[in-house]
PDB file of C-alpha atoms in Angstrom:
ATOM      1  CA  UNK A   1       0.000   0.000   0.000  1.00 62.00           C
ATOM      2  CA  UNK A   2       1.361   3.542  -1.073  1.00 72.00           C
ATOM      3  CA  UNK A   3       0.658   6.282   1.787  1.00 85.00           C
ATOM      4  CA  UNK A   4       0.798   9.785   0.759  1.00 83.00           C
ATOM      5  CA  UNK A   5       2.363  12.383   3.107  1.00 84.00           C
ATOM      6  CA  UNK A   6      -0.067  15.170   4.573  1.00 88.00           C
ATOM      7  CA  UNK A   7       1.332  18.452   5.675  1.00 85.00           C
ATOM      8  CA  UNK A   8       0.816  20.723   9.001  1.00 85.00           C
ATOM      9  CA  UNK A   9       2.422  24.334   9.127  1.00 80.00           C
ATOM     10  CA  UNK A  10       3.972  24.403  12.435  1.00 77.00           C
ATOM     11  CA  UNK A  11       5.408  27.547  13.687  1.00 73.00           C
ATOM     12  CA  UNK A  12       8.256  28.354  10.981  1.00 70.00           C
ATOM     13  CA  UNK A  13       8.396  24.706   9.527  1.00 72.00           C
ATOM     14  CA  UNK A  14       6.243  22.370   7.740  1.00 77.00           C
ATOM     15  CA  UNK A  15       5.814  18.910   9.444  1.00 82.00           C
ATOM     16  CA  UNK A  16       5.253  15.920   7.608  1.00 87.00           C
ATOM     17  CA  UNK A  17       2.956  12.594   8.506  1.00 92.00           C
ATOM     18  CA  UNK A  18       1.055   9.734   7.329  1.00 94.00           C
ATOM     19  CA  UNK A  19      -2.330   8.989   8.591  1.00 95.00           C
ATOM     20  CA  UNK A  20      -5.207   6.325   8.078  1.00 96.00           C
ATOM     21  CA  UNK A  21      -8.458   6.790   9.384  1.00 95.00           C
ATOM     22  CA  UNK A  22     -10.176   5.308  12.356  1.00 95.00           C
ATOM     23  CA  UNK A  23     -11.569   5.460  15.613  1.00 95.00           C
ATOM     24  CA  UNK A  24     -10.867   7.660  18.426  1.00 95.00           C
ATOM     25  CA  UNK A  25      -8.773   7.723  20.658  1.00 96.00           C
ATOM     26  CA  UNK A  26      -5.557   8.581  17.899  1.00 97.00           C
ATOM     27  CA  UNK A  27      -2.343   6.651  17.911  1.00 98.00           C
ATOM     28  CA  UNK A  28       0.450   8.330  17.555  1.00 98.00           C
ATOM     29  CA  UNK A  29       3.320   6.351  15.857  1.00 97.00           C
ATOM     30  CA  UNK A  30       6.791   8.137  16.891  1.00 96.00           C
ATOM     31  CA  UNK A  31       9.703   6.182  14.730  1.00 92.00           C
ATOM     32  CA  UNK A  32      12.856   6.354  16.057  1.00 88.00           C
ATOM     33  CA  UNK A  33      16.840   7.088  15.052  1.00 79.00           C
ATOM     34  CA  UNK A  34      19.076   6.072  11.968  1.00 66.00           C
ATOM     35  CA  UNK A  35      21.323   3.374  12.781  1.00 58.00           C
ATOM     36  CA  UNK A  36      24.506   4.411  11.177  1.00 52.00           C
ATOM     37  CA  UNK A  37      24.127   7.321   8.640  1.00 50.00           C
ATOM     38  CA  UNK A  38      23.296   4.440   5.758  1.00 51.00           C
ATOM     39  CA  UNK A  39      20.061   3.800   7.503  1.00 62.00           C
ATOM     40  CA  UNK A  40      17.783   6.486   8.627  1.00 64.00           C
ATOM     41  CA  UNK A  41      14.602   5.236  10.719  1.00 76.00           C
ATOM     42  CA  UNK A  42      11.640   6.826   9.088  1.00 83.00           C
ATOM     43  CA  UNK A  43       7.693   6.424   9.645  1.00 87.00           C
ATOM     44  CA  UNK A  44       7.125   4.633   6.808  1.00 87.00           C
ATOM     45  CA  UNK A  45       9.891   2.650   7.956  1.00 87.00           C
ATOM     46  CA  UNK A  46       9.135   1.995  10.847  1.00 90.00           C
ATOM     47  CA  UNK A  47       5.488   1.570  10.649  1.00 95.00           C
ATOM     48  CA  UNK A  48       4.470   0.748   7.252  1.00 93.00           C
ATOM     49  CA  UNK A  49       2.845  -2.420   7.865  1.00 94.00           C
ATOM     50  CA  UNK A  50       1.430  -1.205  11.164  1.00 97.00           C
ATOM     51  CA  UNK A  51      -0.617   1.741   9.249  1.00 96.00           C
ATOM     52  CA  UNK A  52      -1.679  -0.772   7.278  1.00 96.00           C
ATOM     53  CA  UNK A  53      -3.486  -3.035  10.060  1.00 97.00           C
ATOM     54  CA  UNK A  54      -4.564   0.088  11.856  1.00 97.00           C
ATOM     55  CA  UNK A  55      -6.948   1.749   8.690  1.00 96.00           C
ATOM     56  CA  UNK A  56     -10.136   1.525   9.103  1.00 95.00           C
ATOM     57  CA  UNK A  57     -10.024   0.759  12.899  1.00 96.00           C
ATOM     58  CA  UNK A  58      -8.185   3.629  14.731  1.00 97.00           C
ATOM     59  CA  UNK A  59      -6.774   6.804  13.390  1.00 97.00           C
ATOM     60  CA  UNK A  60      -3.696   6.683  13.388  1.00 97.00           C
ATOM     61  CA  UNK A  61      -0.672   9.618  12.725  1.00 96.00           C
ATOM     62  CA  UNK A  62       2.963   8.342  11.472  1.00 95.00           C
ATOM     63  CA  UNK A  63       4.759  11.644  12.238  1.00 92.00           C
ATOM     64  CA  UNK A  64       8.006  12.424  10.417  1.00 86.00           C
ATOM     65  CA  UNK A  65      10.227  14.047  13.038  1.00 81.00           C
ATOM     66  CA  UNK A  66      11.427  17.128  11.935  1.00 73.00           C
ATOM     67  CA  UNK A  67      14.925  16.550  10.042  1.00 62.00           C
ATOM     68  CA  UNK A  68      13.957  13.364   8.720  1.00 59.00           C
ATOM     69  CA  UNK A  69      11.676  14.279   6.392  1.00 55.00           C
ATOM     70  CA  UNK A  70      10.903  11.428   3.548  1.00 56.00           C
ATOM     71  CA  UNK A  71       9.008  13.368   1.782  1.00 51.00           C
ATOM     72  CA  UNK A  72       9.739  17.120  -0.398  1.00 48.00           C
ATOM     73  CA  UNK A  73       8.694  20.169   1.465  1.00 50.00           C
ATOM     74  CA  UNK A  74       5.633  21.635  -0.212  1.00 49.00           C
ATOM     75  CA  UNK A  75       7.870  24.953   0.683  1.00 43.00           C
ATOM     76  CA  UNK A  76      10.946  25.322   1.904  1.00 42.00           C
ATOM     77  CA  UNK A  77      10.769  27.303   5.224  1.00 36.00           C
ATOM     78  CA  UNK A  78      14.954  26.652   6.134  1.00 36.00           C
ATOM     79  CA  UNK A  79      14.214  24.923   9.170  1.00 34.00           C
ATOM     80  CA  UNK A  80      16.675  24.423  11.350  1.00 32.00           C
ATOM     81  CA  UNK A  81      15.104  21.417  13.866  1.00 34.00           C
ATOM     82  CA  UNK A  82      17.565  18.811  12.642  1.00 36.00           C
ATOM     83  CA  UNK A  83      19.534  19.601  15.755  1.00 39.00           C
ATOM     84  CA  UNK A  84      16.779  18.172  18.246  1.00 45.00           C
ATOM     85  CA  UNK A  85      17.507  17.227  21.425  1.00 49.00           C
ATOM     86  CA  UNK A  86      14.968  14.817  23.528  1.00 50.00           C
ATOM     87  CA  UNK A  87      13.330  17.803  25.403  1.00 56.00           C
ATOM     88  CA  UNK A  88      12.915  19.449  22.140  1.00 78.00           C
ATOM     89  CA  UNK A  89      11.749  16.566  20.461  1.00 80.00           C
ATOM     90  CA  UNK A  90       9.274  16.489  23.142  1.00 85.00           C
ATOM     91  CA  UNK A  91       8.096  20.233  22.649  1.00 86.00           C
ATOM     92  CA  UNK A  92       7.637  19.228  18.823  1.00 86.00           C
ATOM     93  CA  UNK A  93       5.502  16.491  19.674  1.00 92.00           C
ATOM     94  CA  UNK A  94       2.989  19.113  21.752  1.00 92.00           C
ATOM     95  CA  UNK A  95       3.398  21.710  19.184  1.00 90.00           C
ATOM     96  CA  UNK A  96       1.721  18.863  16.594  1.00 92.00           C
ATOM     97  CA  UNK A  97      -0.922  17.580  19.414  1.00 95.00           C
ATOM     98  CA  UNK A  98      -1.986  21.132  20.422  1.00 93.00           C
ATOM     99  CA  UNK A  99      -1.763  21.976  16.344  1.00 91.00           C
ATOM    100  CA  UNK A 100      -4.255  18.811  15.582  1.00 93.00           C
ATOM    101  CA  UNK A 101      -6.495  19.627  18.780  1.00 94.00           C
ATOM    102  CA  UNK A 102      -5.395  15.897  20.302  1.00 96.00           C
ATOM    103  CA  UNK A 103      -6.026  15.768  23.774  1.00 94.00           C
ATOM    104  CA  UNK A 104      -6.598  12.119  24.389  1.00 96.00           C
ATOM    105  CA  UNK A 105      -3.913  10.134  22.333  1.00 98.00           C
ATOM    106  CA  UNK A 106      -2.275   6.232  22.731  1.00 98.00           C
ATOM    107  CA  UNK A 107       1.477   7.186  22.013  1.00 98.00           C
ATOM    108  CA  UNK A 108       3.943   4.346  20.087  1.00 98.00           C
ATOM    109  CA  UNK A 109       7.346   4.882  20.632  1.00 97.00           C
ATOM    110  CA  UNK A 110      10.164   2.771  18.780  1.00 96.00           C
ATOM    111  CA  UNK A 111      13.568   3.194  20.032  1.00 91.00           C
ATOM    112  CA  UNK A 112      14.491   7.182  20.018  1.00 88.00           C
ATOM    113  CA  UNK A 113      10.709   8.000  19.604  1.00 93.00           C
ATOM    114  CA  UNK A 114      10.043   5.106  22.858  1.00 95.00           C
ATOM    115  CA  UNK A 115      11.809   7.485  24.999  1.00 92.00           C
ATOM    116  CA  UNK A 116      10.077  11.036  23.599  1.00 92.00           C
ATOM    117  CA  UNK A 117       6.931   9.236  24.345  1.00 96.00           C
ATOM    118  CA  UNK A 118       8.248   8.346  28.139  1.00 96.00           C
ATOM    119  CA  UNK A 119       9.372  12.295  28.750  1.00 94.00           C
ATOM    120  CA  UNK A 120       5.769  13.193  26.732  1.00 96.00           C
ATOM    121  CA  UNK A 121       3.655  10.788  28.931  1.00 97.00           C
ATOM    122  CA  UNK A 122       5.341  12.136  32.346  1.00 96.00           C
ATOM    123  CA  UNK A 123       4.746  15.902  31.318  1.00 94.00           C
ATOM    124  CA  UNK A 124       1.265  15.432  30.380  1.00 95.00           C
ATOM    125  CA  UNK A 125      -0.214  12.061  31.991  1.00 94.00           C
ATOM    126  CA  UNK A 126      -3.578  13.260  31.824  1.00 95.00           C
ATOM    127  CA  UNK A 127      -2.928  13.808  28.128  1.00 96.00           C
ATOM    128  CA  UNK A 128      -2.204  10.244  26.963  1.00 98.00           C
ATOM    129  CA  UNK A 129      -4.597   7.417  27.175  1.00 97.00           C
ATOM    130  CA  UNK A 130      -2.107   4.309  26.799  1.00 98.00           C
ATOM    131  CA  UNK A 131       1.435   4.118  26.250  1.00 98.00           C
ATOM    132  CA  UNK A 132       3.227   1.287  23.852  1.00 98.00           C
ATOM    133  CA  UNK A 133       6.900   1.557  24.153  1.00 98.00           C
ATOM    134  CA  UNK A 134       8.845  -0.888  21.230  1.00 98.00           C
ATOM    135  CA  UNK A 135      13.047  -0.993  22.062  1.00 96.00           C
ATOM    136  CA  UNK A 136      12.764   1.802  23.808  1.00 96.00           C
ATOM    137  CA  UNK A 137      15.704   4.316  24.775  1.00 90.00           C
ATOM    138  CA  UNK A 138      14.960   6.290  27.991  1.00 91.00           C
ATOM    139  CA  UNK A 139      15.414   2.624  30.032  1.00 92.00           C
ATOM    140  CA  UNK A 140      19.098   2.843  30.460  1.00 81.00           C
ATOM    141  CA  UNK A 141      22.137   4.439  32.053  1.00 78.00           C
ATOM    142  CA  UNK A 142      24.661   3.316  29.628  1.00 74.00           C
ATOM    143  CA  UNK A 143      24.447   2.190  25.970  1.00 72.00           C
ATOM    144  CA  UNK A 144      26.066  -0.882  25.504  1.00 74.00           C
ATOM    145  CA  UNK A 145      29.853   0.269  23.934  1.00 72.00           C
ATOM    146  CA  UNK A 146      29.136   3.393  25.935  1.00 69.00           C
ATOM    147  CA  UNK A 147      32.729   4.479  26.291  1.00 70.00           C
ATOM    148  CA  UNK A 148      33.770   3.297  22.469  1.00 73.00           C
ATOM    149  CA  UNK A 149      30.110   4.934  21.056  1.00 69.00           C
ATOM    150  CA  UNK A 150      31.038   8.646  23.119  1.00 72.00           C
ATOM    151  CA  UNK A 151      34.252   9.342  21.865  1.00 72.00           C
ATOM    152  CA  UNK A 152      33.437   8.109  17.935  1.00 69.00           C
ATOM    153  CA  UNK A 153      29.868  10.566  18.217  1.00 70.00           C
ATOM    154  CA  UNK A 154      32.667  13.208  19.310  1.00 74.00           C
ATOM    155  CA  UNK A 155      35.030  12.815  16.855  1.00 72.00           C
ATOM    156  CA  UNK A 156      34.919  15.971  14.883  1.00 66.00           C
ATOM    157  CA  UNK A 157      32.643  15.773  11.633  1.00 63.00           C
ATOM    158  CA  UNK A 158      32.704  12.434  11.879  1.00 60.00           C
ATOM    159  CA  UNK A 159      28.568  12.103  11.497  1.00 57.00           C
ATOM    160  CA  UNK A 160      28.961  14.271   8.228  1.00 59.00           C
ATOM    161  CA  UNK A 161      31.666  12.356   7.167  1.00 58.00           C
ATOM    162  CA  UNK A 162      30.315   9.010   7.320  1.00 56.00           C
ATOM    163  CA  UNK A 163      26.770  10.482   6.074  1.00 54.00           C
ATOM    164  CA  UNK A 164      28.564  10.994   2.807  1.00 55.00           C
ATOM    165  CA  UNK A 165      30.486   8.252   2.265  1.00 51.00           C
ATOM    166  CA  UNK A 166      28.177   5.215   3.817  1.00 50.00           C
ATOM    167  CA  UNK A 167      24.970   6.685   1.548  1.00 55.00           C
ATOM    168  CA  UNK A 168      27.379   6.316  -1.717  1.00 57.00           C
ATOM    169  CA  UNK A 169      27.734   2.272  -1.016  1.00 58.00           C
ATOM    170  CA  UNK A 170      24.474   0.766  -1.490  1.00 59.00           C
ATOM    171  CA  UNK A 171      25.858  -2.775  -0.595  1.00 64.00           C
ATOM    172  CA  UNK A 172      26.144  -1.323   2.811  1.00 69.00           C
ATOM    173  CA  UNK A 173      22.038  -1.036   3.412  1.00 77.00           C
ATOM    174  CA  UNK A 174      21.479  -5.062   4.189  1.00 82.00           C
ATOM    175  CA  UNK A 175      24.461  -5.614   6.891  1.00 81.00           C
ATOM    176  CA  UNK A 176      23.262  -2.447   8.826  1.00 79.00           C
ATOM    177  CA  UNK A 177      20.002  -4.176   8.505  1.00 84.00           C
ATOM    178  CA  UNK A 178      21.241  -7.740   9.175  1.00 87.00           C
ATOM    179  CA  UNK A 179      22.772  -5.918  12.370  1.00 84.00           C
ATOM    180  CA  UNK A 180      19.324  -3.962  13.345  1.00 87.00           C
ATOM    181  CA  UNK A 181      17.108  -7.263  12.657  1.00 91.00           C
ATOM    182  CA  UNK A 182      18.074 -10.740  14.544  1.00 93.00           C
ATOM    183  CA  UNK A 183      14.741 -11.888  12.036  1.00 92.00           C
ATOM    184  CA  UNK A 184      16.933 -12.447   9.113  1.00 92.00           C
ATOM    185  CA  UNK A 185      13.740 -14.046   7.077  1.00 92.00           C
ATOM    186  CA  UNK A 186      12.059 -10.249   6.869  1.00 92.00           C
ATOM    187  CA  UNK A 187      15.491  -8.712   5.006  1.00 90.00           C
ATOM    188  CA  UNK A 188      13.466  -9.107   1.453  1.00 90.00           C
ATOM    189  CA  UNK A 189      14.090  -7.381  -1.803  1.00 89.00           C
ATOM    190  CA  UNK A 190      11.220  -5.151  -1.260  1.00 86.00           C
ATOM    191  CA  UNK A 191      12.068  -4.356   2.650  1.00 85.00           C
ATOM    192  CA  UNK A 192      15.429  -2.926   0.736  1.00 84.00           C
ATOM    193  CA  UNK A 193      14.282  -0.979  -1.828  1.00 82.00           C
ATOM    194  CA  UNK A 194      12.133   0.648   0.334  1.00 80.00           C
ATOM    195  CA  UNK A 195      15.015   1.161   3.220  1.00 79.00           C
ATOM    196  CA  UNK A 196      17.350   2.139   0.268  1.00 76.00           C
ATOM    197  CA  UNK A 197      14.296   4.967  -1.564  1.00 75.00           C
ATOM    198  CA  UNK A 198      13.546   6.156   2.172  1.00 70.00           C
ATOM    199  CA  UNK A 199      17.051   6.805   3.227  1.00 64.00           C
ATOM    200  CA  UNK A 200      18.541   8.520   0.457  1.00 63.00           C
ATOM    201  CA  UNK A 201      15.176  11.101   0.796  1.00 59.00           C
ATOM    202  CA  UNK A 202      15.815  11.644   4.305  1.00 54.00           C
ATOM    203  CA  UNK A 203      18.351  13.499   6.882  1.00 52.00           C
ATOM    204  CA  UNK A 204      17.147  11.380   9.903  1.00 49.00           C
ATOM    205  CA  UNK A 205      20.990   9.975  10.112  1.00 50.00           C
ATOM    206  CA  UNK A 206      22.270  13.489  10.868  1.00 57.00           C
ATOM    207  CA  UNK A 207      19.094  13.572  12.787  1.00 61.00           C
ATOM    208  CA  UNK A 208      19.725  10.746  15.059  1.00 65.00           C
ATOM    209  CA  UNK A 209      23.449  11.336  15.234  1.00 66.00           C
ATOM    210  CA  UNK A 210      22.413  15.196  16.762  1.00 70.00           C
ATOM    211  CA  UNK A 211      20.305  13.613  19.140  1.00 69.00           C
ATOM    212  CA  UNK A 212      22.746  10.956  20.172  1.00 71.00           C
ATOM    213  CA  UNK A 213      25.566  13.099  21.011  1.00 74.00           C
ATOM    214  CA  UNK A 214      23.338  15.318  22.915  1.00 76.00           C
ATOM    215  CA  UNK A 215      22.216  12.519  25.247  1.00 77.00           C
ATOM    216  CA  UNK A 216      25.715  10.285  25.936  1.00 78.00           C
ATOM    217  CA  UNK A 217      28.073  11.681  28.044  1.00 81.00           C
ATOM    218  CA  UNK A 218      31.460   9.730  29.147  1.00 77.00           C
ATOM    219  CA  UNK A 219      29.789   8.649  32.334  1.00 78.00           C
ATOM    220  CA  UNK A 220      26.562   7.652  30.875  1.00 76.00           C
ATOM    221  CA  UNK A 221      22.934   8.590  29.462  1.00 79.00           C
ATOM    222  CA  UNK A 222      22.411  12.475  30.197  1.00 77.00           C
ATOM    223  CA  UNK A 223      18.438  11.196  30.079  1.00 77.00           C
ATOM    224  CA  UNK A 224      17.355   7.682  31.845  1.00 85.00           C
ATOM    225  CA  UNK A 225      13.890   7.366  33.142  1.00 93.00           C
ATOM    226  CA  UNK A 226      14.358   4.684  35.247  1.00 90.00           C
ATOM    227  CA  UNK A 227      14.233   6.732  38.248  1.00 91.00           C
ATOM    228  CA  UNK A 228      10.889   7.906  37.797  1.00 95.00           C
ATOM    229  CA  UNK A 229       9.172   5.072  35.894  1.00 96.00           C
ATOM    230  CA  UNK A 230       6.942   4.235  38.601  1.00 96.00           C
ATOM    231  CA  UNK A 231       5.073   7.633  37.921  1.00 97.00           C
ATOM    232  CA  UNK A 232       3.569   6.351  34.894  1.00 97.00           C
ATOM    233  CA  UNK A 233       0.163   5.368  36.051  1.00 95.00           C
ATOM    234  CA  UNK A 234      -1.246   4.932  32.033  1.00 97.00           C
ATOM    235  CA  UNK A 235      -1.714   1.103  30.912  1.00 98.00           C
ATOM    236  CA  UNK A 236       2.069   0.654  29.455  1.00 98.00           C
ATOM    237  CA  UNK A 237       2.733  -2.433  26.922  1.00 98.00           C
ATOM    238  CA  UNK A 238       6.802  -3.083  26.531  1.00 98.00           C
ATOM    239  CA  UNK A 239       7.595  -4.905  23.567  1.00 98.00           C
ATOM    240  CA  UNK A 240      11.031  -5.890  23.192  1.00 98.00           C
ATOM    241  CA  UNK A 241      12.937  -9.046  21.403  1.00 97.00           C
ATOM    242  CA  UNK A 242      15.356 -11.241  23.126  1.00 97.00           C
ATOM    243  CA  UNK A 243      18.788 -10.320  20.266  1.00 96.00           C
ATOM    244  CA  UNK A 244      18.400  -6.475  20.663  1.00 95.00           C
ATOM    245  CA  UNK A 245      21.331  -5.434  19.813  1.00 90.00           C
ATOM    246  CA  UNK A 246      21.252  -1.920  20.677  1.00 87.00           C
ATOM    247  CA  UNK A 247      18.688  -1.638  23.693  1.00 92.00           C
ATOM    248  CA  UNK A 248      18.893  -5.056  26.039  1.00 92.00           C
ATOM    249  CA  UNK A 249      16.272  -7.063  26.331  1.00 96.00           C
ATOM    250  CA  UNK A 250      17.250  -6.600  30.722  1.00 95.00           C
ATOM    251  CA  UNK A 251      16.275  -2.855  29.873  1.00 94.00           C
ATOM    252  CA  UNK A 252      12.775  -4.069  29.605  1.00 97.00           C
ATOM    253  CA  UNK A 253      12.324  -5.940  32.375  1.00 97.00           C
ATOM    254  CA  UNK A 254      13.833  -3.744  34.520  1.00 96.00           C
ATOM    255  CA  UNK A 255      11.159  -1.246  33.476  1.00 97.00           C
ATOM    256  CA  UNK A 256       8.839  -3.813  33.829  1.00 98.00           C
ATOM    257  CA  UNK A 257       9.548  -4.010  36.916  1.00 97.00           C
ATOM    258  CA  UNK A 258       8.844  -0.288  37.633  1.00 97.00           C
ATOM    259  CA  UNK A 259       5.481   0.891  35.924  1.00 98.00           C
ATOM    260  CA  UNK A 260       2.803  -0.222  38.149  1.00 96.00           C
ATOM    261  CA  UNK A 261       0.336  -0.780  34.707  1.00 96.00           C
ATOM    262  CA  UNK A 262       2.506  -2.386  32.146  1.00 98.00           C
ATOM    263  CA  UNK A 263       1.969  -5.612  30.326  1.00 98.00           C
ATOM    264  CA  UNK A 264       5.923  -7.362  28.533  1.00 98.00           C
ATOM    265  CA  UNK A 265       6.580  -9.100  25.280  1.00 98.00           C
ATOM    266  CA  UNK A 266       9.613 -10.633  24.774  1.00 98.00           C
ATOM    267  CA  UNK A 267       9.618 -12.138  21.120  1.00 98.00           C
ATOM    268  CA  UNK A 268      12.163 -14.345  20.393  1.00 96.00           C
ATOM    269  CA  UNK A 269      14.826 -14.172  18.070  1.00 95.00           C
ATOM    270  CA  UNK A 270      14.369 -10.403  17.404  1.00 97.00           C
ATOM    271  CA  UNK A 271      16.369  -7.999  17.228  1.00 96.00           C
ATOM    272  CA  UNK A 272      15.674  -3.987  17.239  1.00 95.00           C
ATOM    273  CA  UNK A 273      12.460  -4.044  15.379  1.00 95.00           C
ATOM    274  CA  UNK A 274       9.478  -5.812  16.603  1.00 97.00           C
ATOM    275  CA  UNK A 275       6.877  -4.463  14.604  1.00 97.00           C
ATOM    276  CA  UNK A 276       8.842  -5.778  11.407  1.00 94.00           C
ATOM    277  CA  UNK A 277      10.312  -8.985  12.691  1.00 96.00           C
ATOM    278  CA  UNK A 278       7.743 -10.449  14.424  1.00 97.00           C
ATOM    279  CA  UNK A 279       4.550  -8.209  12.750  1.00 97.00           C
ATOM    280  CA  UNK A 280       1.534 -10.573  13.654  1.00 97.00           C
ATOM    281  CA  UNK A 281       3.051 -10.935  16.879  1.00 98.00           C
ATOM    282  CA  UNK A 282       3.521  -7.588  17.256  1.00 98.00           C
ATOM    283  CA  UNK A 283      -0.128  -6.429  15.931  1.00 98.00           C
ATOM    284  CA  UNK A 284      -1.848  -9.101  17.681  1.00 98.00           C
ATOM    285  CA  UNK A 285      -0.239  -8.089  21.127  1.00 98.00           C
ATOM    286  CA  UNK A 286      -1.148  -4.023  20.153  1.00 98.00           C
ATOM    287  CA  UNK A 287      -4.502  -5.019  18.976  1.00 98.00           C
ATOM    288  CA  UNK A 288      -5.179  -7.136  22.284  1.00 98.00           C
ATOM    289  CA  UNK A 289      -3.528  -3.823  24.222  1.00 98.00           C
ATOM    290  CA  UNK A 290      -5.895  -1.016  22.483  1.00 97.00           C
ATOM    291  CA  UNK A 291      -9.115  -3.116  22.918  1.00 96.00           C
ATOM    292  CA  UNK A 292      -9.206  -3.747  18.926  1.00 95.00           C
ATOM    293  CA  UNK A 293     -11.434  -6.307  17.804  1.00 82.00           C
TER     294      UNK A 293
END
């Protein structure tokens, strides 16, 4: 299914997202980061199949952080919000909720967009019916690496550098995937010619990388919510496989472990991406969450 992008004039810049129609309450699908600058996560990405299962049943909004757009600018208003760290990201995400008169919204966060949706749901709990966090960031103190991942983020121009050079060699699209996805099976012609049209039309590398570097410091994550994840009184669904790579599957139980309302999924042999790897699993267990028959 081809999903065209809709547009909402936000401040000075233009935002972009998918949407299907549905039911109320709105889910909000929040994609995360680009893993390496050869892969950018976008919503379409991220979420393709999900919008798909979703039409027709809930209304549902694949936002397009800003900076990663996938899509051209119906005018180009020289944004600058590629440089977007979490609390801003967090601001953007009201800006668009206040913009489409959302008050009462089920937020899905995966990976970089998990943790937006944490800070988002602790700022405005009366705001946000049900949370769904899938390999979320925001559940850690240190990134597994940590030390090795600080000091190459703060090598200088190193994101731009490897922007440029990893988006010239296409052969390197399927081993950042194969590294992303324990679920080899789902690495399918079309699953790369998508990754491969979406990445080369977005920034969300640069994106990510911005982010990134604002939130590791040499000791640790500037932002972990495990401290206060036991303020999140919303129903909270974790879903998390048991090869992630980049968030550990102990990240997940340990926040488990801490929100008073929240229901795990472990899949097995999955990697970074539920909602791709595993995507009956994954749809059945968001369907069963939201009350969808």
């Amino acid at each position: 299914m081809t999903f065209s992008p809709h547009w909402l004039q936000l401040n000075d810049q233009i935002v972009n997202f998918y949407a299907v129609p549905g039911d109320e309450p709105a889910v909000i699908l929040l994609h995360g980061g680009g893993w390496w600058p050869v892969l950018a996560d976008t919503p379409l990405l991220a979420w393709g199949p999900t919008l798909e299962v979703l039409e027709g049943r809930r209304r549902t909004i694949a936002l397009d952080w800003p900076g990663c757009e996938t899509a051209a600018r119906p005018v180009d208003t020289g944004s600058s919000s590629a440089s977007m760290p979490g609390q801003t990201l967090r601001t953007c995400l009201d800006d668009i909720l206040n913009a489409m008169r959302l008050d009462d919204v089920v937020l899905v966060g995966l990976s970089m967009g998990g943790s937006v949706a944490i800070d988002y749901a602790l700022q405005h709990p009366k705001r946000v019916r049900q949370l769904v966090l899938v390999s979320s960031y925001g559940l850690h103190n240190r990134l597994p690496l940590h030390q090795l991942i600080y000091l190459y983020l703060n090598i200088p121009l190193v994101d731009d550098l490897m922007s440029g050079l990893m988006r010239r060699l296409r052969w390197a699209l399927k081993p950042s995937l194969r590294y992303i996805l324990r679920n080899h099976r789902v690495i399918t012609p079309a699953l790369l010619e998508t990754a491969r049209e979406l990445t080369h039309t977005s920034a969300g590398g640069n994106t990510f990388f911005t982010w990134l570097k604002s939130e590791v410091t040499w000791r640790g994550m500037r932002t972990s919510y495990l401290d206060r994840l036991n303020e999140l009184q919303i129903p909270t669904l974790l879903v998390h496989g048991d090869k992630d790579r980049l968030v550990p599957v102990d990240c997940a139980h340990a926040a488990h472990e801490r929100i008073p309302k929240s229901e795990l999924l472990v899949l097995p042999n999955c990697g970074h991406w539920p909602q791709r790897e595993h995507a009956p699993a994954f749809h059945r267990a968001l369907f069963d969450f939201l009350g969808i028959q």
